[in-house]
């Protein structure tokens, strides 16, 4: 795991955008395509706004979701709304290159299977995504891999549905596909995340984030979020 410290959340957002841009260029040069899985959060929206300023052959970029709340289309709690506003609309991403999780389907389990098929279309059998971007909750959750949810034990599916969490069920990528990614980008800011970030870095299996593969992981965080780690 590589750990990169920055002074402010804005610096973190800038560094995250630069990280993605660099890996996107490499992937497009080597494989003619770049696949990016996006989580939600205020710092990521700033990161995406900055990423949109870079020059890339966006027609070769495929965007998938790490997780999504089960909520109606256009609901402001949906990550998709912000991905479209802060990023996809600004770069004129071809609509077919943005793969939205089908969380309005009546049958959510079938929706999860549908999304697995879309991921195979994007990244092959046993899909390998170029970058999976992750955040970190105050309870140690990442993606929508939340404490004490059966989804934590999902081993044979790449997409699953959670129990209600903070009032809503979620569709989420699971550990198998997250841990197969070529790069995992953690974007973490704020002192309130310091304890859980330190436990994540220590690979504490008792929190969901601690189970994510560290070999291909990069943490981009501000000094406040890294304060507990820096005390070691």
CSV table of C-alpha atoms in Angstrom, one decimal:
chain,number,residue,atom,x,y,z
A,1,UNK,CA,0.0,0.0,0.0
A,2,UNK,CA,1.3,3.4,-1.0
A,3,UNK,CA,0.3,6.3,1.3
A,4,UNK,CA,0.3,9.9,0.0
A,5,UNK,CA,-0.3,12.8,2.4
A,6,UNK,CA,-1.6,16.2,1.4
A,7,UNK,CA,-2.4,19.3,3.3
A,8,UNK,CA,-6.0,20.0,2.5
A,9,UNK,CA,-9.1,18.2,1.0
A,10,UNK,CA,-8.7,20.3,-2.2
A,11,UNK,CA,-5.1,19.0,-2.5
A,12,UNK,CA,-6.4,15.5,-2.1
A,13,UNK,CA,-9.0,16.0,-4.8
A,14,UNK,CA,-6.3,17.4,-7.2
A,15,UNK,CA,-4.0,14.4,-6.4
A,16,UNK,CA,-6.8,12.0,-7.0
A,17,UNK,CA,-7.6,13.5,-10.4
A,18,UNK,CA,-3.9,13.3,-11.4
A,19,UNK,CA,-3.6,9.7,-10.2
A,20,UNK,CA,-6.6,8.7,-12.4
A,21,UNK,CA,-5.4,10.7,-15.4
A,22,UNK,CA,-2.0,9.0,-15.3
A,23,UNK,CA,-3.4,5.5,-15.0
A,24,UNK,CA,-6.0,6.3,-17.7
A,25,UNK,CA,-3.3,7.3,-20.2
A,26,UNK,CA,-1.4,4.1,-19.4
A,27,UNK,CA,-4.4,1.9,-19.8
A,28,UNK,CA,-5.5,3.5,-23.1
A,29,UNK,CA,-2.0,3.2,-24.5
A,30,UNK,CA,-1.7,-0.5,-23.5
A,31,UNK,CA,-5.3,-1.8,-23.8
A,32,UNK,CA,-7.1,0.9,-25.8
A,33,UNK,CA,-9.6,1.3,-22.9
A,34,UNK,CA,-9.8,2.6,-19.4
A,35,UNK,CA,-12.3,1.4,-16.8
A,36,UNK,CA,-13.1,3.4,-13.7
A,37,UNK,CA,-15.4,2.5,-10.8
A,38,UNK,CA,-16.6,5.5,-8.8
A,39,UNK,CA,-17.8,5.9,-5.3
A,40,UNK,CA,-19.6,8.9,-3.9
A,41,UNK,CA,-18.8,11.7,-1.5
A,42,UNK,CA,-18.0,15.5,-1.4
A,43,UNK,CA,-14.2,15.1,-2.0
A,44,UNK,CA,-14.7,12.7,-5.0
A,45,UNK,CA,-17.1,15.2,-6.6
A,46,UNK,CA,-14.3,17.8,-6.5
A,47,UNK,CA,-11.9,15.3,-7.8
A,48,UNK,CA,-14.2,14.5,-10.8
A,49,UNK,CA,-14.6,18.2,-11.5
A,50,UNK,CA,-10.9,18.5,-11.8
A,51,UNK,CA,-10.5,15.3,-13.8
A,52,UNK,CA,-13.0,16.7,-16.3
A,53,UNK,CA,-10.4,19.4,-17.1
A,54,UNK,CA,-7.9,16.9,-18.5
A,55,UNK,CA,-7.6,16.0,-22.1
A,56,UNK,CA,-8.4,12.3,-22.7
A,57,UNK,CA,-10.0,10.3,-25.4
A,58,UNK,CA,-13.2,10.0,-23.4
A,59,UNK,CA,-14.8,7.7,-25.9
A,60,UNK,CA,-12.3,5.1,-24.6
A,61,UNK,CA,-13.3,5.6,-20.9
A,62,UNK,CA,-15.9,3.4,-19.3
A,63,UNK,CA,-17.4,4.5,-16.0
A,64,UNK,CA,-19.1,2.0,-13.6
A,65,UNK,CA,-20.4,2.5,-10.1
A,66,UNK,CA,-19.0,1.1,-6.9
A,67,UNK,CA,-22.3,1.4,-5.1
A,68,UNK,CA,-25.7,3.1,-5.3
A,69,UNK,CA,-28.6,3.7,-3.0
A,70,UNK,CA,-31.9,2.1,-3.9
A,71,UNK,CA,-33.7,5.4,-4.7
A,72,UNK,CA,-35.7,6.8,-7.7
A,73,UNK,CA,-34.0,8.3,-10.7
A,74,UNK,CA,-32.9,11.8,-10.1
A,75,UNK,CA,-32.9,11.5,-6.3
A,76,UNK,CA,-30.2,13.7,-4.9
A,77,UNK,CA,-29.0,10.9,-2.7
A,78,UNK,CA,-28.1,8.9,-5.8
A,79,UNK,CA,-24.4,8.8,-6.6
A,80,UNK,CA,-25.3,8.7,-10.3
A,81,UNK,CA,-26.8,12.2,-10.1
A,82,UNK,CA,-23.4,13.7,-9.0
A,83,UNK,CA,-21.3,11.5,-11.4
A,84,UNK,CA,-23.4,12.9,-14.3
A,85,UNK,CA,-23.4,16.5,-13.1
A,86,UNK,CA,-19.7,16.8,-12.0
A,87,UNK,CA,-18.2,14.6,-14.6
A,88,UNK,CA,-20.0,12.9,-17.4
A,89,UNK,CA,-22.0,15.9,-18.6
A,90,UNK,CA,-18.9,18.1,-18.6
A,91,UNK,CA,-16.8,15.9,-20.8
A,92,UNK,CA,-19.6,14.8,-23.1
A,93,UNK,CA,-19.0,11.2,-22.1
A,94,UNK,CA,-20.9,8.9,-24.6
A,95,UNK,CA,-24.0,7.8,-22.8
A,96,UNK,CA,-23.3,4.2,-23.4
A,97,UNK,CA,-20.0,4.6,-21.6
A,98,UNK,CA,-21.7,5.3,-18.2
A,99,UNK,CA,-23.0,2.1,-16.7
A,100,UNK,CA,-25.6,3.0,-14.0
A,101,UNK,CA,-26.5,0.5,-11.4
A,102,UNK,CA,-30.2,-0.6,-12.0
A,103,UNK,CA,-31.5,0.3,-8.6
A,104,UNK,CA,-35.0,1.1,-9.7
A,105,UNK,CA,-35.7,-2.4,-10.9
A,106,UNK,CA,-38.5,-4.1,-9.1
A,107,UNK,CA,-36.3,-7.3,-8.7
A,108,UNK,CA,-33.1,-6.0,-7.2
A,109,UNK,CA,-31.4,-9.4,-7.2
A,110,UNK,CA,-31.9,-9.6,-10.9
A,111,UNK,CA,-30.7,-6.1,-11.3
A,112,UNK,CA,-27.5,-7.1,-9.6
A,113,UNK,CA,-27.1,-10.0,-12.0
A,114,UNK,CA,-27.8,-7.6,-14.9
A,115,UNK,CA,-25.0,-5.3,-13.6
A,116,UNK,CA,-22.6,-8.3,-13.4
A,117,UNK,CA,-23.3,-9.0,-17.1
A,118,UNK,CA,-22.6,-5.4,-17.9
A,119,UNK,CA,-19.2,-5.6,-16.0
A,120,UNK,CA,-18.3,-8.6,-18.1
A,121,UNK,CA,-19.1,-6.7,-21.2
A,122,UNK,CA,-16.9,-3.8,-20.0
A,123,UNK,CA,-13.9,-5.8,-18.5
A,124,UNK,CA,-14.1,-9.4,-19.5
A,125,UNK,CA,-14.9,-12.6,-17.7
A,126,UNK,CA,-14.0,-12.3,-14.0
A,127,UNK,CA,-13.8,-8.6,-14.8
A,128,UNK,CA,-10.7,-6.6,-13.9
A,129,UNK,CA,-11.3,-2.9,-13.6
A,130,UNK,CA,-8.4,-0.5,-14.0
A,131,UNK,CA,-9.2,1.7,-11.0
A,132,UNK,CA,-11.7,1.2,-8.2
A,133,UNK,CA,-12.1,4.4,-6.2
A,134,UNK,CA,-13.1,3.9,-2.6
A,135,UNK,CA,-14.1,6.1,0.3
A,136,UNK,CA,-14.3,5.3,4.0
A,137,UNK,CA,-17.1,5.7,6.5
A,138,UNK,CA,-16.8,6.5,10.2
A,139,UNK,CA,-17.9,3.0,11.0
A,140,UNK,CA,-15.3,1.4,8.7
A,141,UNK,CA,-17.5,0.7,5.8
A,142,UNK,CA,-16.3,1.2,2.2
A,143,UNK,CA,-18.4,1.0,-1.0
A,144,UNK,CA,-21.6,-0.3,0.6
A,145,UNK,CA,-19.8,-3.1,2.4
A,146,UNK,CA,-21.2,-2.2,5.7
A,147,UNK,CA,-20.6,-3.7,9.2
A,148,UNK,CA,-22.6,-6.9,10.0
A,149,UNK,CA,-24.2,-7.2,6.6
A,150,UNK,CA,-24.3,-10.6,4.9
A,151,UNK,CA,-22.9,-8.9,1.8
A,152,UNK,CA,-19.5,-9.0,3.5
A,153,UNK,CA,-19.4,-12.7,3.0
A,154,UNK,CA,-20.3,-12.7,-0.6
A,155,UNK,CA,-17.6,-14.7,-2.4
A,156,UNK,CA,-19.2,-15.9,-5.7
A,157,UNK,CA,-20.8,-12.7,-7.0
A,158,UNK,CA,-19.3,-9.4,-8.1
A,159,UNK,CA,-22.5,-7.4,-7.3
A,160,UNK,CA,-24.9,-7.8,-4.4
A,161,UNK,CA,-27.7,-6.1,-2.5
A,162,UNK,CA,-27.3,-5.0,1.1
A,163,UNK,CA,-29.8,-4.9,3.9
A,164,UNK,CA,-31.1,-1.4,4.8
A,165,UNK,CA,-28.3,1.0,5.9
A,166,UNK,CA,-29.0,4.6,6.9
A,167,UNK,CA,-32.5,4.1,5.7
A,168,UNK,CA,-31.8,2.6,2.3
A,169,UNK,CA,-30.8,-0.7,0.7
A,170,UNK,CA,-27.7,-0.5,-1.6
A,171,UNK,CA,-26.4,-2.2,-4.6
A,172,UNK,CA,-22.6,-2.6,-4.3
A,173,UNK,CA,-19.6,-4.2,-5.8
A,174,UNK,CA,-18.3,-7.0,-3.6
A,175,UNK,CA,-14.8,-7.9,-2.4
A,176,UNK,CA,-14.0,-10.3,-5.3
A,177,UNK,CA,-14.2,-7.6,-8.0
A,178,UNK,CA,-12.8,-4.8,-5.9
A,179,UNK,CA,-9.8,-7.0,-5.0
A,180,UNK,CA,-9.1,-8.0,-8.6
A,181,UNK,CA,-8.7,-4.3,-9.7
A,182,UNK,CA,-5.4,-3.2,-11.1
A,183,UNK,CA,-5.5,-0.2,-8.8
A,184,UNK,CA,-7.5,0.7,-5.7
A,185,UNK,CA,-7.6,4.4,-4.9
A,186,UNK,CA,-8.6,5.4,-1.4
A,187,UNK,CA,-9.6,9.1,-1.2
A,188,UNK,CA,-9.9,10.1,2.5
A,189,UNK,CA,-10.2,13.4,4.2
A,190,UNK,CA,-11.0,14.7,7.7
A,191,UNK,CA,-10.0,13.9,11.3
A,192,UNK,CA,-13.2,12.0,11.8
A,193,UNK,CA,-11.8,9.3,9.5
A,194,UNK,CA,-8.5,9.0,11.3
A,195,UNK,CA,-9.2,6.0,13.5
A,196,UNK,CA,-10.8,4.0,10.7
A,197,UNK,CA,-8.1,4.9,8.2
A,198,UNK,CA,-5.4,3.8,10.6
A,199,UNK,CA,-7.3,0.5,11.1
A,200,UNK,CA,-7.7,0.1,7.3
A,201,UNK,CA,-3.9,0.6,6.8
A,202,UNK,CA,-3.3,-2.0,9.5
A,203,UNK,CA,-5.6,-4.4,7.5
A,204,UNK,CA,-7.9,-4.8,10.5
A,205,UNK,CA,-10.3,-7.5,9.4
A,206,UNK,CA,-12.8,-6.4,12.0
A,207,UNK,CA,-13.9,-3.5,9.8
A,208,UNK,CA,-15.1,-3.9,6.2
A,209,UNK,CA,-12.4,-1.6,4.8
A,210,UNK,CA,-9.7,-3.7,6.4
A,211,UNK,CA,-10.5,-6.6,4.1
A,212,UNK,CA,-9.7,-4.8,0.9
A,213,UNK,CA,-6.5,-5.9,-0.9
A,214,UNK,CA,-3.6,-3.7,-0.1
A,215,UNK,CA,-1.1,-4.9,-2.7
A,216,UNK,CA,-2.4,-2.6,-5.5
A,217,UNK,CA,-3.8,0.1,-3.1
A,218,UNK,CA,-2.9,3.8,-2.9
A,219,UNK,CA,-4.2,6.0,-0.1
A,220,UNK,CA,-4.5,9.7,-1.0
A,221,UNK,CA,-5.4,11.5,2.2
A,222,UNK,CA,-5.0,14.8,4.1
A,223,UNK,CA,-3.0,15.2,7.3
A,224,UNK,CA,-6.1,15.2,9.4
A,225,UNK,CA,-7.2,11.8,8.1
A,226,UNK,CA,-3.7,10.4,8.6
A,227,UNK,CA,-3.2,11.8,12.1
A,228,UNK,CA,-3.6,8.5,13.9
A,229,UNK,CA,-1.3,6.7,11.5
A,230,UNK,CA,1.4,9.4,11.8
A,231,UNK,CA,1.4,9.0,15.6
A,232,UNK,CA,2.8,5.5,15.2
